[in-house]
PDB file of C-alpha atoms in Angstrom:
ATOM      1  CA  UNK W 110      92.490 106.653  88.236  1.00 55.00           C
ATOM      2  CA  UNK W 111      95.717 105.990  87.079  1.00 74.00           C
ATOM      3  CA  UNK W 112      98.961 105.741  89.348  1.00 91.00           C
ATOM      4  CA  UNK W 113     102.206 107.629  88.647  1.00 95.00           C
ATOM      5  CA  UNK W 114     103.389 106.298  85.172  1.00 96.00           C
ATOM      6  CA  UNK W 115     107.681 105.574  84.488  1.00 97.00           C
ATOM      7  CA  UNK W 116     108.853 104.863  81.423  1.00 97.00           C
ATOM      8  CA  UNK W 117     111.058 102.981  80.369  1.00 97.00           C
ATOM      9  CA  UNK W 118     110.918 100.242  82.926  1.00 96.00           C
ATOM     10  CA  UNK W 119     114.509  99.243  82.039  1.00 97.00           C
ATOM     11  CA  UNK W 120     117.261 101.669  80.072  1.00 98.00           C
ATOM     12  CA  UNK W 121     120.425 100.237  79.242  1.00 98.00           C
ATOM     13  CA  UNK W 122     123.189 102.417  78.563  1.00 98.00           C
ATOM     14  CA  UNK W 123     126.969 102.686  77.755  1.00 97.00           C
ATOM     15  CA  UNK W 124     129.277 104.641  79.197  1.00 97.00           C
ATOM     16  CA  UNK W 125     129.167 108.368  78.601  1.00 97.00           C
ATOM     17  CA  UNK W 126     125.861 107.650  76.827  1.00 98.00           C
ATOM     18  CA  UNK W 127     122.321 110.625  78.179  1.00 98.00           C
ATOM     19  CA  UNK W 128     119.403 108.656  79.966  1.00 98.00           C
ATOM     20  CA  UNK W 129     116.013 110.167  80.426  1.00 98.00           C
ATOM     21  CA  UNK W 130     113.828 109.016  82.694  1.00 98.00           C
ATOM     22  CA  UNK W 131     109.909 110.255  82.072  1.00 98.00           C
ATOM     23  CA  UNK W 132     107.395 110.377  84.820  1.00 98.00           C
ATOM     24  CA  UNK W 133     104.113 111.215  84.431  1.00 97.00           C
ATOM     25  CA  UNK W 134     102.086 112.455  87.955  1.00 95.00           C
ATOM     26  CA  UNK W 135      98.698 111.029  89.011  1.00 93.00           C
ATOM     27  CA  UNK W 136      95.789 112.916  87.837  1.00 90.00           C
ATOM     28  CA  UNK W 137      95.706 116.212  89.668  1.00 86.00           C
ATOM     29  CA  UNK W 138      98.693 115.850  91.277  1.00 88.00           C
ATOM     30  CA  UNK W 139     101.284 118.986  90.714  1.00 87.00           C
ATOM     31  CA  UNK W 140     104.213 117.762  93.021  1.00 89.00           C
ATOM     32  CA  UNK W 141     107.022 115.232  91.587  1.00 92.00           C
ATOM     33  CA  UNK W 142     109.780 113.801  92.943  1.00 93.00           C
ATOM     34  CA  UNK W 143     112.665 111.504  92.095  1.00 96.00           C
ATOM     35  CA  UNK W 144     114.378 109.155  94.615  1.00 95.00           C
ATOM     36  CA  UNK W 145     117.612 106.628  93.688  1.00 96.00           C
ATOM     37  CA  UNK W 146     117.957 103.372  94.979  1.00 94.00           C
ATOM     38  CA  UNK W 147     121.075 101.761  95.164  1.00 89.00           C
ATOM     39  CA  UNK W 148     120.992  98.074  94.950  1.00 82.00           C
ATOM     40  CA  UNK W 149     120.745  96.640  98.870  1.00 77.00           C
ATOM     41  CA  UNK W 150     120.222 100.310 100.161  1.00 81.00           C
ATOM     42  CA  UNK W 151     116.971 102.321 101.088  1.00 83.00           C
ATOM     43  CA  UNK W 152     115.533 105.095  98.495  1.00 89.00           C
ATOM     44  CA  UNK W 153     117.433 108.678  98.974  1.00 92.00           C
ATOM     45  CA  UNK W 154     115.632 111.712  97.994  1.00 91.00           C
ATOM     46  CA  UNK W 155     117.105 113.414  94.841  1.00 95.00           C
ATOM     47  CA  UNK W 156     115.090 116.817  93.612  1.00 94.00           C
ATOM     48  CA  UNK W 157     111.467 118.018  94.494  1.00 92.00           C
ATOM     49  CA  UNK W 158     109.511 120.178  91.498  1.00 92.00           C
ATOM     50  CA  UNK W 159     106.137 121.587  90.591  1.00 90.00           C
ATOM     51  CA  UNK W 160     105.364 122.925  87.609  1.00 87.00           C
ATOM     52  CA  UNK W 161     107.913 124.567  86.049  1.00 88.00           C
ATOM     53  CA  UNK W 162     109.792 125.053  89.250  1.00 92.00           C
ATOM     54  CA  UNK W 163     112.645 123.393  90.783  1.00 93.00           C
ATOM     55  CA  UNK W 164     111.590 123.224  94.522  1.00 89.00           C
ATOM     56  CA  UNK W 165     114.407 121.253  96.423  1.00 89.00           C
ATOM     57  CA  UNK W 166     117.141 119.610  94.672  1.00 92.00           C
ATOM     58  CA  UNK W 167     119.219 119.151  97.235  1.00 90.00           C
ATOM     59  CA  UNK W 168     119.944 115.390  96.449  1.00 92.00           C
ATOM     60  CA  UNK W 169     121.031 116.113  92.985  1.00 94.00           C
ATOM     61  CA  UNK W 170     124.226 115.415  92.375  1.00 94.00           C
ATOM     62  CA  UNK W 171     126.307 118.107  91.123  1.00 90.00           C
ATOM     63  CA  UNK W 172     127.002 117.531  87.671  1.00 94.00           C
ATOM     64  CA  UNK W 173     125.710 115.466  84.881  1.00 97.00           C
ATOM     65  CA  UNK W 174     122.255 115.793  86.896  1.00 97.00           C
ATOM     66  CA  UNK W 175     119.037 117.517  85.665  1.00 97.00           C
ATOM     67  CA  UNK W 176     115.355 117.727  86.111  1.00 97.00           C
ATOM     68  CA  UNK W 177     112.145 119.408  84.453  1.00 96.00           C
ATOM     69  CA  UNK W 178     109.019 119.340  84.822  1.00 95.00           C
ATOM     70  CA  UNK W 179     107.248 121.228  82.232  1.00 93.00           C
ATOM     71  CA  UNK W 180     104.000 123.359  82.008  1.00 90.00           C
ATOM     72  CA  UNK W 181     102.774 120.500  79.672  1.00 90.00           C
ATOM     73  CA  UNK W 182     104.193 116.637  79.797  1.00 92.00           C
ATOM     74  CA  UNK W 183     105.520 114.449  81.968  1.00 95.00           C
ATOM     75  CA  UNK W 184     108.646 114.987  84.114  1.00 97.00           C
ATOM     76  CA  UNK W 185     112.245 114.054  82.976  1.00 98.00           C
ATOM     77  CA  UNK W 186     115.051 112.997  85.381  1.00 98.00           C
ATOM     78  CA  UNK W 187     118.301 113.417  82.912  1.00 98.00           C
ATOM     79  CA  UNK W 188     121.497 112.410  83.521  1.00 98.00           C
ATOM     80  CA  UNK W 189     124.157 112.946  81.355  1.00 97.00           C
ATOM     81  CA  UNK W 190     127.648 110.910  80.383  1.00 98.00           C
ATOM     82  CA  UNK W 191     126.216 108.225  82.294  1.00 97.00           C
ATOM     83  CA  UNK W 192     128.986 106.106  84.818  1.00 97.00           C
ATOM     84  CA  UNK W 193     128.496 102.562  86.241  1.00 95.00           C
ATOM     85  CA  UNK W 194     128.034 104.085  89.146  1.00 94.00           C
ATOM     86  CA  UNK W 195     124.523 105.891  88.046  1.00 96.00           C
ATOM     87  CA  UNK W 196     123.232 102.063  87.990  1.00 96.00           C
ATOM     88  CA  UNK W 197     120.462 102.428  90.507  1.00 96.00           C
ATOM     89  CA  UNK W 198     116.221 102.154  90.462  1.00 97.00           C
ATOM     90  CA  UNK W 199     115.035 105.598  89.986  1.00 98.00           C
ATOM     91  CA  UNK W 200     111.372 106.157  91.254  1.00 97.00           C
ATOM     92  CA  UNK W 201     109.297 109.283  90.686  1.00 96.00           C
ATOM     93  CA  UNK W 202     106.375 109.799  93.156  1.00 93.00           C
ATOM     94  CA  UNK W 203     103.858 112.866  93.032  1.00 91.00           C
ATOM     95  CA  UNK W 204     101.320 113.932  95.010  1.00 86.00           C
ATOM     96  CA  UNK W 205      98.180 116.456  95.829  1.00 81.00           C
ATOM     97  CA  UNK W 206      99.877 119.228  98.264  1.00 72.00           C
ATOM     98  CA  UNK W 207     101.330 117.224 101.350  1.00 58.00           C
ATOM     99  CA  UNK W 208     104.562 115.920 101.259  1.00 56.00           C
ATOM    100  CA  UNK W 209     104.233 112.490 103.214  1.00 56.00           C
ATOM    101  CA  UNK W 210     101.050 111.528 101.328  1.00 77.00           C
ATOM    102  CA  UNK W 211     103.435 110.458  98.392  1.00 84.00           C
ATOM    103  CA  UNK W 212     102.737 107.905  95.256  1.00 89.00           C
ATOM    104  CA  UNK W 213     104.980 106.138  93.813  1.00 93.00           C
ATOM    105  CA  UNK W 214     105.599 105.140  90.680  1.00 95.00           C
ATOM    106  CA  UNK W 215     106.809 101.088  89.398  1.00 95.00           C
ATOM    107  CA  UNK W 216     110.570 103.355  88.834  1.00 96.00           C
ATOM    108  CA  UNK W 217     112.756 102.780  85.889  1.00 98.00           C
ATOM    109  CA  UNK W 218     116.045 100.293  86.124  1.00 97.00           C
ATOM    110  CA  UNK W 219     118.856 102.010  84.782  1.00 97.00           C
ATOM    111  CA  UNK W 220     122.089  99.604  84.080  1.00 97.00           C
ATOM    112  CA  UNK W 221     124.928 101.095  82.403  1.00 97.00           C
ATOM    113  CA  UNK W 222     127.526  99.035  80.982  1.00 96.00           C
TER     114      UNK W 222
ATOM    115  CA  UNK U 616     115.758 116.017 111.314  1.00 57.00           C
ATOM    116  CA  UNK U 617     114.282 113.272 112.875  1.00 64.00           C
ATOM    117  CA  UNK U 618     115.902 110.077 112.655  1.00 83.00           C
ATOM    118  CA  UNK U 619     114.123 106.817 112.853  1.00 90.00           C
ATOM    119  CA  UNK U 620     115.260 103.213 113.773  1.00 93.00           C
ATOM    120  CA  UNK U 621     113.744 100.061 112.998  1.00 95.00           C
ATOM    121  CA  UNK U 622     114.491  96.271 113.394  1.00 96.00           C
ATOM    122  CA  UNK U 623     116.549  95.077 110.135  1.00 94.00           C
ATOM    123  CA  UNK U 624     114.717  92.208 109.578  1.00 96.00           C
ATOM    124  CA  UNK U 625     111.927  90.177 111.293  1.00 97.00           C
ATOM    125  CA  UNK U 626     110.139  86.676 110.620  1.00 97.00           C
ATOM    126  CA  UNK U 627     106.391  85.730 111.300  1.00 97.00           C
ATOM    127  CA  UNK U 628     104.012  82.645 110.223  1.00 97.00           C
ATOM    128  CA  UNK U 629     101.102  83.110 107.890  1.00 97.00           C
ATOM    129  CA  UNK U 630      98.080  84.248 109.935  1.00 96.00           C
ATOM    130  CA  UNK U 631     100.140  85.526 112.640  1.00 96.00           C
ATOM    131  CA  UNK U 632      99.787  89.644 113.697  1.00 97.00           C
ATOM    132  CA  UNK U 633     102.889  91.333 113.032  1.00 97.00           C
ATOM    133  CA  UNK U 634     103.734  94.298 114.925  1.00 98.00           C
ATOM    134  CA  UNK U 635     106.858  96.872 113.780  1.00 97.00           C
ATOM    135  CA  UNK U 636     108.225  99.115 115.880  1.00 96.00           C
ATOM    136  CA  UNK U 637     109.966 102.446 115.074  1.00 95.00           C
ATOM    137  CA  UNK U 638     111.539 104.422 117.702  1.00 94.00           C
ATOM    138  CA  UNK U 639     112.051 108.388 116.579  1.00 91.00           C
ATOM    139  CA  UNK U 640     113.160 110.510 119.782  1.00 91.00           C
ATOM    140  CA  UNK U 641     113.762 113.644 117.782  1.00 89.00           C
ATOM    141  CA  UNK U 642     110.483 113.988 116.607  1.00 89.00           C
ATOM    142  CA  UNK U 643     109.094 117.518 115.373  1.00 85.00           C
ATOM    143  CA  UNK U 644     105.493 119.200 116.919  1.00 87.00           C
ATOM    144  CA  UNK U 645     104.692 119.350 113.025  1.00 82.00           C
ATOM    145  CA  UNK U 646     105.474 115.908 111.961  1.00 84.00           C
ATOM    146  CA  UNK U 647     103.687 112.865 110.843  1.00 86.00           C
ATOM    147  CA  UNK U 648     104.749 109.389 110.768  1.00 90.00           C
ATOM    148  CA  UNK U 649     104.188 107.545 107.834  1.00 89.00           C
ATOM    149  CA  UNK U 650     104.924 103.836 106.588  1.00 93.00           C
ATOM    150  CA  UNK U 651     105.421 102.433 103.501  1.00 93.00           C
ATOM    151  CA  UNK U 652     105.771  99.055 101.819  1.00 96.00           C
ATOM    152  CA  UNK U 653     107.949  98.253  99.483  1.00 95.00           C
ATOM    153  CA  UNK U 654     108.256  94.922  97.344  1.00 94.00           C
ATOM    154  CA  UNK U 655     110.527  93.422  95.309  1.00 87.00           C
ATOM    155  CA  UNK U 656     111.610  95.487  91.895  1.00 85.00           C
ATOM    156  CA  UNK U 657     108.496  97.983  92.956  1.00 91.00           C
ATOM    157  CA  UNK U 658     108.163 101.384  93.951  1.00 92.00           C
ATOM    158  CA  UNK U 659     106.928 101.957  97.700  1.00 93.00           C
ATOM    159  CA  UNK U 660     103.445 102.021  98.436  1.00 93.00           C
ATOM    160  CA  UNK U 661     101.756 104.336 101.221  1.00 89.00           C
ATOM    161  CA  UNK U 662      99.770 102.137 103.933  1.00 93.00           C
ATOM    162  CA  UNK U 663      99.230 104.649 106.929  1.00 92.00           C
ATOM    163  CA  UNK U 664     100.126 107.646 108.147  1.00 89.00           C
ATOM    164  CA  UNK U 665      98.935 109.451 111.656  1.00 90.00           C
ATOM    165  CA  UNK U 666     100.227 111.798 113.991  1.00 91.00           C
ATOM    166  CA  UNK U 667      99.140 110.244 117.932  1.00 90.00           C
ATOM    167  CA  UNK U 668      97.062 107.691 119.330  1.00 90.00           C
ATOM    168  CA  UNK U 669      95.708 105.257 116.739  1.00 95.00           C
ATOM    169  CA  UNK U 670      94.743 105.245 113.287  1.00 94.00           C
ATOM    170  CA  UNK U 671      93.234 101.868 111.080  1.00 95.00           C
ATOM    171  CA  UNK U 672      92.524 101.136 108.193  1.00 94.00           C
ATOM    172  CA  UNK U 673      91.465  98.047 105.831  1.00 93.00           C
ATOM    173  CA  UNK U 674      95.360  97.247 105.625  1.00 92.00           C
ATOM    174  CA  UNK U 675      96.994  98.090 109.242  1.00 96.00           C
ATOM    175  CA  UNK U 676      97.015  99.922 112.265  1.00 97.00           C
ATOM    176  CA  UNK U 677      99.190 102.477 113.946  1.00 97.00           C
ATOM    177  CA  UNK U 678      99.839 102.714 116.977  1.00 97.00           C
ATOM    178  CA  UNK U 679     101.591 106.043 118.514  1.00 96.00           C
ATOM    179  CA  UNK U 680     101.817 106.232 122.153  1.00 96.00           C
ATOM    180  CA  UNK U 681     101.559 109.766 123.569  1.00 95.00           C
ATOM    181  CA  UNK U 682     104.931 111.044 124.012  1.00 94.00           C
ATOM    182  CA  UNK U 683     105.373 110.596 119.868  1.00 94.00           C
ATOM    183  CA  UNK U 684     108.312 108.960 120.172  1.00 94.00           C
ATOM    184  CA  UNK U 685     107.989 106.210 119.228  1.00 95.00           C
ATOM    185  CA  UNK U 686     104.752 104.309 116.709  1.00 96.00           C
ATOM    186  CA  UNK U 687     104.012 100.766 115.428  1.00 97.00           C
ATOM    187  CA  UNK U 688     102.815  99.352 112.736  1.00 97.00           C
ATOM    188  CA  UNK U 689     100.567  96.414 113.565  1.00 98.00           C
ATOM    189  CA  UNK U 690      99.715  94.086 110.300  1.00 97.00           C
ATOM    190  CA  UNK U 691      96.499  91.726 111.149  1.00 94.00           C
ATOM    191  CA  UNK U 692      96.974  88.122 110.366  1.00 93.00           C
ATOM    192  CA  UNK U 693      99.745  88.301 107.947  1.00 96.00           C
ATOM    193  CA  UNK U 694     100.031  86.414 104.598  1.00 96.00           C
ATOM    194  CA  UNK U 695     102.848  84.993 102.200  1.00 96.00           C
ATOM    195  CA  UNK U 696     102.577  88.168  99.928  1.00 95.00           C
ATOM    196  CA  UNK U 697     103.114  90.662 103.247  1.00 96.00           C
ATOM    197  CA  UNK U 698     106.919  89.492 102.440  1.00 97.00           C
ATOM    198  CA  UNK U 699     108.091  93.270 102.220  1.00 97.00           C
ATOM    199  CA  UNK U 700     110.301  95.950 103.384  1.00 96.00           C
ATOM    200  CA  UNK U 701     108.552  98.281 105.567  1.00 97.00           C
ATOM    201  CA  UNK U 702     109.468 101.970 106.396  1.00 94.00           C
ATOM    202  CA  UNK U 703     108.837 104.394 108.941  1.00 93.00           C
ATOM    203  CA  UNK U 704     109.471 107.681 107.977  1.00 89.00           C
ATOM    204  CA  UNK U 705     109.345 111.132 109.899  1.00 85.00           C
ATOM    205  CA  UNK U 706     107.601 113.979 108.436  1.00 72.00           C
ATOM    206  CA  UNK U 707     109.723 117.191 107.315  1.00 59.00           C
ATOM    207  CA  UNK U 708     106.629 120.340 106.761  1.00 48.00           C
ATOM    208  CA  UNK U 709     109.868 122.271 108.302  1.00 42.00           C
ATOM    209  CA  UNK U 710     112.559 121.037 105.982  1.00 44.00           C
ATOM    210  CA  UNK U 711     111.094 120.820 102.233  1.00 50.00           C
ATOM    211  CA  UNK U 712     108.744 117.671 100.951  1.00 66.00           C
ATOM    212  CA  UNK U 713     111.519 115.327 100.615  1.00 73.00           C
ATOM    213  CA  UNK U 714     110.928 111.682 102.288  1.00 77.00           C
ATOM    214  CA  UNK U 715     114.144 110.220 103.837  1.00 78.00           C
ATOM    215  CA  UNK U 716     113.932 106.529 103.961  1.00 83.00           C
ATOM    216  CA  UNK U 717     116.243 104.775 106.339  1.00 82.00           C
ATOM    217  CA  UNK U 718     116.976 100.991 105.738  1.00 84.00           C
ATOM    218  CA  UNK U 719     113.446  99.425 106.905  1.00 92.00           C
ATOM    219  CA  UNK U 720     112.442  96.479 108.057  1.00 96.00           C
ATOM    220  CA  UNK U 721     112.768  93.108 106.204  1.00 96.00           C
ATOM    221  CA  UNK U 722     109.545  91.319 107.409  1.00 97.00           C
ATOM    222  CA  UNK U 723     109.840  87.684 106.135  1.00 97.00           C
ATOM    223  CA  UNK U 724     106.443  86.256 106.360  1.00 97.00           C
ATOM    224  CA  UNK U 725     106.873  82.029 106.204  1.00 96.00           C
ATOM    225  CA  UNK U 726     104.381  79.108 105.932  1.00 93.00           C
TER     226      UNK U 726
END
């Protein structure tokens, strides 16, 4: 049984450049979410989804910010016009039905430049 | 929500039992406490999870009195590659599925 799949494991971008971020669930599991890690800081909750359905995305920031997670495929965290700041770890976990019982994925290293 | 605090960082010896505590007053009827590992460059991993007295299993032990306010996590004979950060986090059923992570605990585990 497979774990939660991220790919790429390491984007590099340019300023004002699009990232996506793709994260496919464990088998069976219809919950995603994305977290952010800042370098030296713990992982802060960014949007919660099911299929088709934004559920929480009350850590999303604002603008540039996006999430799907479609009927068919893998979840995409997008952020657009990427900033230095956006340089982070971003992990996707997923699970079954309860929320604490989450798995996480090996997360993708975004550096922009 | 319920906040938790944890020790920033602790040390141990190889073979040594390692015990973390997390203290989380505030706790909910509903919620669960859960811990997680997390390694270098890698996404968290689950290890336990329970709600009161004590729960084991083939990686750990937890340990939450009855009051719920507070829980350890007790890590049997430790080795080099238990070098982690470990965190304690609070259930939310009442406030969405999101996890929040506070800074964890640097466990440092030395030869």
């Amino acid at each position: 049984n497979a774990g939660v799949m991220q790919n790429p494991r390491h984007l590099v971008r340019r300023r004002g450049q699009e990232a996506r971020l793709r994260c496919s669930p464990m088998k069976g599991h219809s919950h995603v979410y994305w977290y952010r890690q800042l370098p030296e800081e713990g992982l802060k909750f960014m949007v919660y989804l099911q299929k088709e359905n934004i559920i929480d995305e009350s850590g999303m920031p604002k603008e540039r910010f996006s999430a799907e997670f479609p009927k068919e495929g893998p979840s995409i965290l997008r952020i657009q016009q990427v900033v230095r700041g956006d340089s982070a770890a971003y992990f996707c976990a997923s699970s079954p039905y309860r929320p604490e019982t989450q798995y996480f994925g090996p997360g993708t290293r975004l550096l922009v430049l | 929500l319920a906040k938790t605090t944890q020790p920033i960082s602790m040390d141990s010896y190889e073979g040594q039992e390692v015990n973390i505590t997390c203290s989380h007053n505030n706790i909910a009827t509903n919620d669960y406490i859960t811990w997680y590992q997390q390694f270098p460059s890698q996404g968290p991993r689950f290890i336990i999870q329970g709600y009161k007295t004590k729960v084991t299993n083939e990686v750990a032990s937890l340990f939450i009195p009855a009051d719920r306010k507070s829980s350890t996590l007790s890590l049997p004979r430790v080795s080099l590659s238990d070098t982690a950060v470990y965190y304690c986090l609070v259930g939310e059923l009442e406030y969405g599925n999101k996890l929040v992570f506070g800074a964890g605990t640097i466990l440092r585990v030395k030869s």
